[in-house]
Each structure stands twice: as structure tokens, then as C-alpha cells.
Amino acid sequence: MSAHLALCRRLRLHLVAACVVMFTSAHSAAVAQTQPVIREPVLLSHRGLVRHAPENTLPAFEAAIALGASIELDVYQTSDGQLVVIHDGTVDRTTNGTGRIGDLTLAQIRKLDAGSGSIRGFGPEGADARRGFGLIKQRQRRPITIALNMKVISPGIEAKIVKWSRNTIFSTSCSLSASPPTRAAVQGSQFEAANTIVKIYDSKQFATALKDPLADCLWVGYVPSREEMNRAHKLKKQVWLSLKIGDRRPDIWDMARASGMDGICTDWPWNVVCTGEPPSDRFVSVSGAASSPAPSNTDVPAGCSC
């Protein structure tokens, strides 16, 4: 194991809440019972290790797991009611196809290429990355947290996500949507329902959010002070840092740890935790193609975050 990867093993993953729905692998329940909860941020790799593999594909998830990071991804429902993992509401930017997810069938989406045009060295990769959960089960060497972001609440998607997760590898979750269907979908299951997430960008908004009884999680665009974090945790609210696209300052991780933040969501998980570039031989696609640095078309539209 390389020195860089050894450095990254300092991550401690525990049950948290982020984005819309978060699941922790079943493997983590025993860990939670035997280890004390510590304020070590969970590192969420936005869309997988997107700088070294095509986003939201099996190689991107495999690379994130190799780094020791958790994964943030987006879930949409196809026209025939199937779940797929893709960042945008259309397939235009990330595949060789065009069209809205809700207008395409699962069979049509599976025929698309989400790899060849994005990063050198990768062959065709399917746009349907649901198999990534099976990969996580096979490859994880520690609890992996999955943050599922539902940008479009289509009919029945919440119940399908709960059923999907129960039938794969997950044992615990928190729902962070104020949507009544989302809360209804998790009630009565083994999952725990929360209330809502609040996005804030400065200390004034932070103080206001702390007074909101429904705000379980604060999704912030800056690193709060230790005093602010103590106040949030005293009120049993979690605080997550959502880094802006392109933000890869090496001091962010240490700042978040010192502040006591619960987690970080970033496009640059390697650069946040470690120094230098990752060794290319560590990040190899499932089909065996080595990764190369990602071109600019892996960037999501301006202003978009996790």
C-alpha cells in the first residue's frame, strides 16, 4: 500500500446524514456498537472519483472505494419506472446520447456510452450505475456511506429507493427531505427518518438555521468556527461542508477536522485529504483500463454543488 493511501486510512466512517437520503453499508452497524463516535469528517466523493474515472460509473465508484472515501450520487427514475444513477436530468453531458431521463427507458439508457468521450483510457461504460452498490459490497474494507440525492421527486421514487437499498447492502439510513412521500416511504422500515436539510452560506444564516426545529442537517458553503459547531452538535444537528466546484485547497480537511464538522462533499477527495496526485496504477476501471486526468467536460454546470 502506498504512503499516500496509508495517509488516507485515517478516515473513520460512522452513521451520518447528508444530501437527501444517506445509507451506510450493513457492515457498519457492528462498528458503531464497538467504537465511540468521534468528530472525524466523512469524506463524500461527489459522483465517485470523478477526476480519475467517468462520473457515476463503476470505475468511479471503485476508485473512490480504493481511496477510502464514501460516495455521493444522484438517482432518477426512467420512463418505465426504473432507477438509474446519473448527475443531470438529461443524458446529454455525460453520455453519447440525448434526452431527459424521465423520457427514456432503462433499456435505452443502458445502451449509452458514459465513458469513452470523457476520460482517455476508458472504453464504453454503461450510464446505469446501479451495479455500483454490488461493487461496494464486494470491495469495501470499511463502512461506506452512500448519499443519494433525488433532484426530481418523481412518483414512487422514494419507496423504490428504500426497497432497493433494503434488497442490496444497506442497514441504516437517514432521510433528509421535507417531502411527505419521502418520510412516509421510510416510516415502518428499518430506516430512520429525519426532517430536512438547510443550505447556508454564512454565519448569519447558520445562526438562523440553528433555531429551526426541523433542520436536522446544515449543508454549508464555508467552514464554521468551533463554537458554531459546538452549538450545532448540542442541538443534535449535523453540519456538512459542500465544496464549490474546483475547490481543492489542501487545508480544507484539517480545517474541517479542527472545527468538528460531520462531513465534506467534494469533487476533489484525494486533494482534500492527501498531498500530490494519486498513483495512476491505483485507479483502474473494472474493465482494466487505467485512468487519466479528467478533461473539463467532467465539470457540472456553473453554480452546481453536491
mmCIF file of C-alpha atoms in Angstrom, residues 164-295:
data_model
loop_
_atom_site.group_PDB
_atom_site.id
_atom_site.type_symbol
_atom_site.label_atom_id
_atom_site.label_comp_id
_atom_site.label_asym_id
_atom_site.label_seq_id
_atom_site.Cartn_x
_atom_site.Cartn_y
_atom_site.Cartn_z
ATOM 1 C CA TRP A 164 -33.715 -1.036 -3.481
ATOM 2 C CA SER A 165 -31.426 -0.310 -0.560
ATOM 3 C CA ARG A 166 -33.029 -2.969 1.643
ATOM 4 C CA ASN A 167 -32.527 -5.580 -1.052
ATOM 5 C CA THR A 168 -28.857 -4.757 -1.596
ATOM 6 C CA ILE A 169 -26.349 -3.973 1.138
ATOM 7 C CA PHE A 170 -27.716 -1.311 3.446
ATOM 8 C CA SER A 171 -28.994 -1.493 7.001
ATOM 9 C CA THR A 172 -29.411 2.097 8.174
ATOM 10 C CA SER A 173 -30.314 5.438 6.647
ATOM 11 C CA CYS A 174 -31.473 8.962 7.281
ATOM 12 C CA SER A 175 -33.939 10.762 5.046
ATOM 13 C CA LEU A 176 -33.357 14.480 4.701
ATOM 14 C CA SER A 177 -36.236 15.528 2.511
ATOM 15 C CA ALA A 178 -39.135 17.617 3.755
ATOM 16 C CA SER A 179 -41.272 15.799 1.184
ATOM 17 C CA PRO A 180 -44.108 13.874 2.932
ATOM 18 C CA PRO A 181 -43.785 10.935 0.478
ATOM 19 C CA THR A 182 -40.121 10.594 1.390
ATOM 20 C CA ARG A 183 -40.889 10.441 5.086
ATOM 21 C CA ALA A 184 -43.784 8.044 4.506
ATOM 22 C CA ALA A 185 -41.536 5.762 2.459
ATOM 23 C CA VAL A 186 -39.079 5.240 5.287
ATOM 24 C CA GLN A 187 -41.581 5.038 8.139
ATOM 25 C CA GLY A 188 -42.170 1.483 9.274
ATOM 26 C CA SER A 189 -38.946 0.262 7.684
ATOM 27 C CA GLN A 190 -35.664 -0.364 9.469
ATOM 28 C CA PHE A 191 -34.584 3.099 8.363
ATOM 29 C CA GLU A 192 -34.716 6.229 10.494
ATOM 30 C CA ALA A 193 -36.477 9.303 9.144
ATOM 31 C CA ALA A 194 -35.214 12.809 9.751
ATOM 32 C CA ASN A 195 -36.748 16.103 8.706
ATOM 33 C CA THR A 196 -34.906 18.410 6.349
ATOM 34 C CA ILE A 197 -31.619 19.807 5.171
ATOM 35 C CA VAL A 198 -30.824 23.526 5.092
ATOM 36 C CA LYS A 199 -28.274 25.029 2.691
ATOM 37 C CA ILE A 200 -26.467 28.020 4.176
ATOM 38 C CA TYR A 201 -23.514 30.152 3.132
ATOM 39 C CA ASP A 202 -22.559 32.443 6.021
ATOM 40 C CA SER A 203 -22.587 32.767 9.817
ATOM 41 C CA LYS A 204 -25.796 34.814 9.882
ATOM 42 C CA GLN A 205 -27.717 32.082 8.067
ATOM 43 C CA PHE A 206 -26.049 29.493 10.308
ATOM 44 C CA ALA A 207 -27.408 31.131 13.455
ATOM 45 C CA THR A 208 -30.898 31.306 11.937
ATOM 46 C CA ALA A 209 -30.803 27.646 10.897
ATOM 47 C CA LEU A 210 -29.877 26.569 14.418
ATOM 48 C CA LYS A 211 -33.218 27.971 15.593
ATOM 49 C CA ASP A 212 -35.178 25.923 13.041
ATOM 50 C CA PRO A 213 -36.569 22.846 14.863
ATOM 51 C CA LEU A 214 -36.982 20.966 11.565
ATOM 52 C CA ALA A 215 -33.398 21.466 10.387
ATOM 53 C CA ASP A 216 -31.544 18.250 11.191
ATOM 54 C CA CYS A 217 -28.597 18.942 8.929
ATOM 55 C CA LEU A 218 -26.883 22.143 7.808
ATOM 56 C CA TRP A 219 -25.264 21.920 4.358
ATOM 57 C CA VAL A 220 -22.770 24.797 4.422
ATOM 58 C CA GLY A 221 -20.510 26.539 1.914
ATOM 59 C CA TYR A 222 -17.861 27.579 4.441
ATOM 60 C CA VAL A 223 -16.041 26.111 7.447
ATOM 61 C CA PRO A 224 -17.873 27.186 10.638
ATOM 62 C CA SER A 225 -15.986 28.044 13.800
ATOM 63 C CA ARG A 226 -15.535 25.505 16.567
ATOM 64 C CA GLU A 227 -18.022 27.495 18.654
ATOM 65 C CA GLU A 228 -20.656 27.301 15.904
ATOM 66 C CA MET A 229 -20.075 23.566 15.550
ATOM 67 C CA ASN A 230 -20.413 23.009 19.296
ATOM 68 C CA ARG A 231 -23.734 24.860 19.280
ATOM 69 C CA ALA A 232 -24.991 22.776 16.354
ATOM 70 C CA HIS A 233 -23.981 19.464 17.916
ATOM 71 C CA LYS A 234 -25.505 20.467 21.249
ATOM 72 C CA LEU A 235 -28.790 20.838 19.359
ATOM 73 C CA LYS A 236 -28.163 17.439 17.689
ATOM 74 C CA LYS A 237 -27.764 18.991 14.260
ATOM 75 C CA GLN A 238 -25.161 17.772 11.796
ATOM 76 C CA VAL A 239 -23.058 20.103 9.669
ATOM 77 C CA TRP A 240 -21.644 19.192 6.271
ATOM 78 C CA LEU A 241 -19.308 21.173 4.028
ATOM 79 C CA SER A 242 -20.276 21.274 0.351
ATOM 80 C CA LEU A 243 -17.205 22.473 -1.525
ATOM 81 C CA LYS A 244 -17.631 24.596 -4.628
ATOM 82 C CA ILE A 245 -16.675 23.028 -7.941
ATOM 83 C CA GLY A 246 -12.904 23.340 -8.391
ATOM 84 C CA ASP A 247 -12.189 23.967 -4.701
ATOM 85 C CA ARG A 248 -9.360 21.620 -3.719
ATOM 86 C CA ARG A 249 -7.409 23.572 -1.102
ATOM 87 C CA PRO A 250 -5.254 21.119 0.846
ATOM 88 C CA ASP A 251 -6.022 22.807 4.166
ATOM 89 C CA ILE A 252 -9.788 22.150 3.948
ATOM 90 C CA TRP A 253 -9.618 18.694 5.540
ATOM 91 C CA ASP A 254 -7.614 19.854 8.562
ATOM 92 C CA MET A 255 -9.852 22.915 8.951
ATOM 93 C CA ALA A 256 -12.974 20.743 8.904
ATOM 94 C CA ARG A 257 -11.499 18.303 11.419
ATOM 95 C CA ALA A 258 -10.436 21.112 13.744
ATOM 96 C CA SER A 259 -13.890 22.655 13.512
ATOM 97 C CA GLY A 260 -15.616 19.346 14.252
ATOM 98 C CA MET A 261 -17.593 19.100 11.008
ATOM 99 C CA ASP A 262 -19.518 15.916 10.286
ATOM 100 C CA GLY A 263 -18.507 15.559 6.657
ATOM 101 C CA ILE A 264 -17.255 17.029 3.378
ATOM 102 C CA CYS A 265 -18.699 16.596 -0.125
ATOM 103 C CA THR A 266 -16.194 17.364 -2.887
ATOM 104 C CA ASP A 267 -15.128 16.695 -6.476
ATOM 105 C CA TRP A 268 -11.533 16.508 -5.238
ATOM 106 C CA PRO A 269 -11.464 13.930 -2.397
ATOM 107 C CA TRP A 270 -7.839 12.959 -3.000
ATOM 108 C CA ASN A 271 -6.600 16.557 -2.920
ATOM 109 C CA VAL A 272 -8.656 17.359 0.177
ATOM 110 C CA VAL A 273 -7.220 14.503 2.233
ATOM 111 C CA CYS A 274 -3.778 13.890 0.745
ATOM 112 C CA THR A 275 -0.974 15.782 -0.966
ATOM 113 C CA GLY A 276 0.206 15.344 -4.530
ATOM 114 C CA GLU A 277 -1.545 13.366 -7.248
ATOM 115 C CA PRO A 278 -2.712 9.780 -6.676
ATOM 116 C CA PRO A 279 -0.645 6.995 -8.230
ATOM 117 C CA SER A 280 -2.359 6.152 -11.523
ATOM 118 C CA ASP A 281 -1.984 2.392 -11.063
ATOM 119 C CA ARG A 282 -4.273 2.505 -8.017
ATOM 120 C CA PHE A 283 -7.261 3.643 -10.031
ATOM 121 C CA VAL A 284 -8.099 1.134 -12.730
ATOM 122 C CA SER A 285 -11.505 0.619 -14.283
ATOM 123 C CA VAL A 286 -13.453 -2.583 -13.818
ATOM 124 C CA SER A 287 -12.720 -3.399 -17.463
ATOM 125 C CA GLY A 288 -8.991 -2.911 -16.859
ATOM 126 C CA ALA A 289 -8.410 0.500 -18.450
ATOM 127 C CA ALA A 290 -6.133 2.801 -16.474
ATOM 128 C CA SER A 291 -7.436 6.279 -15.756
ATOM 129 C CA SER A 292 -6.093 9.626 -16.913
ATOM 130 C CA PRO A 293 -6.751 13.154 -15.608
ATOM 131 C CA ALA A 294 -10.249 14.235 -16.479
ATOM 132 C CA PRO A 295 -10.874 16.935 -19.096
#
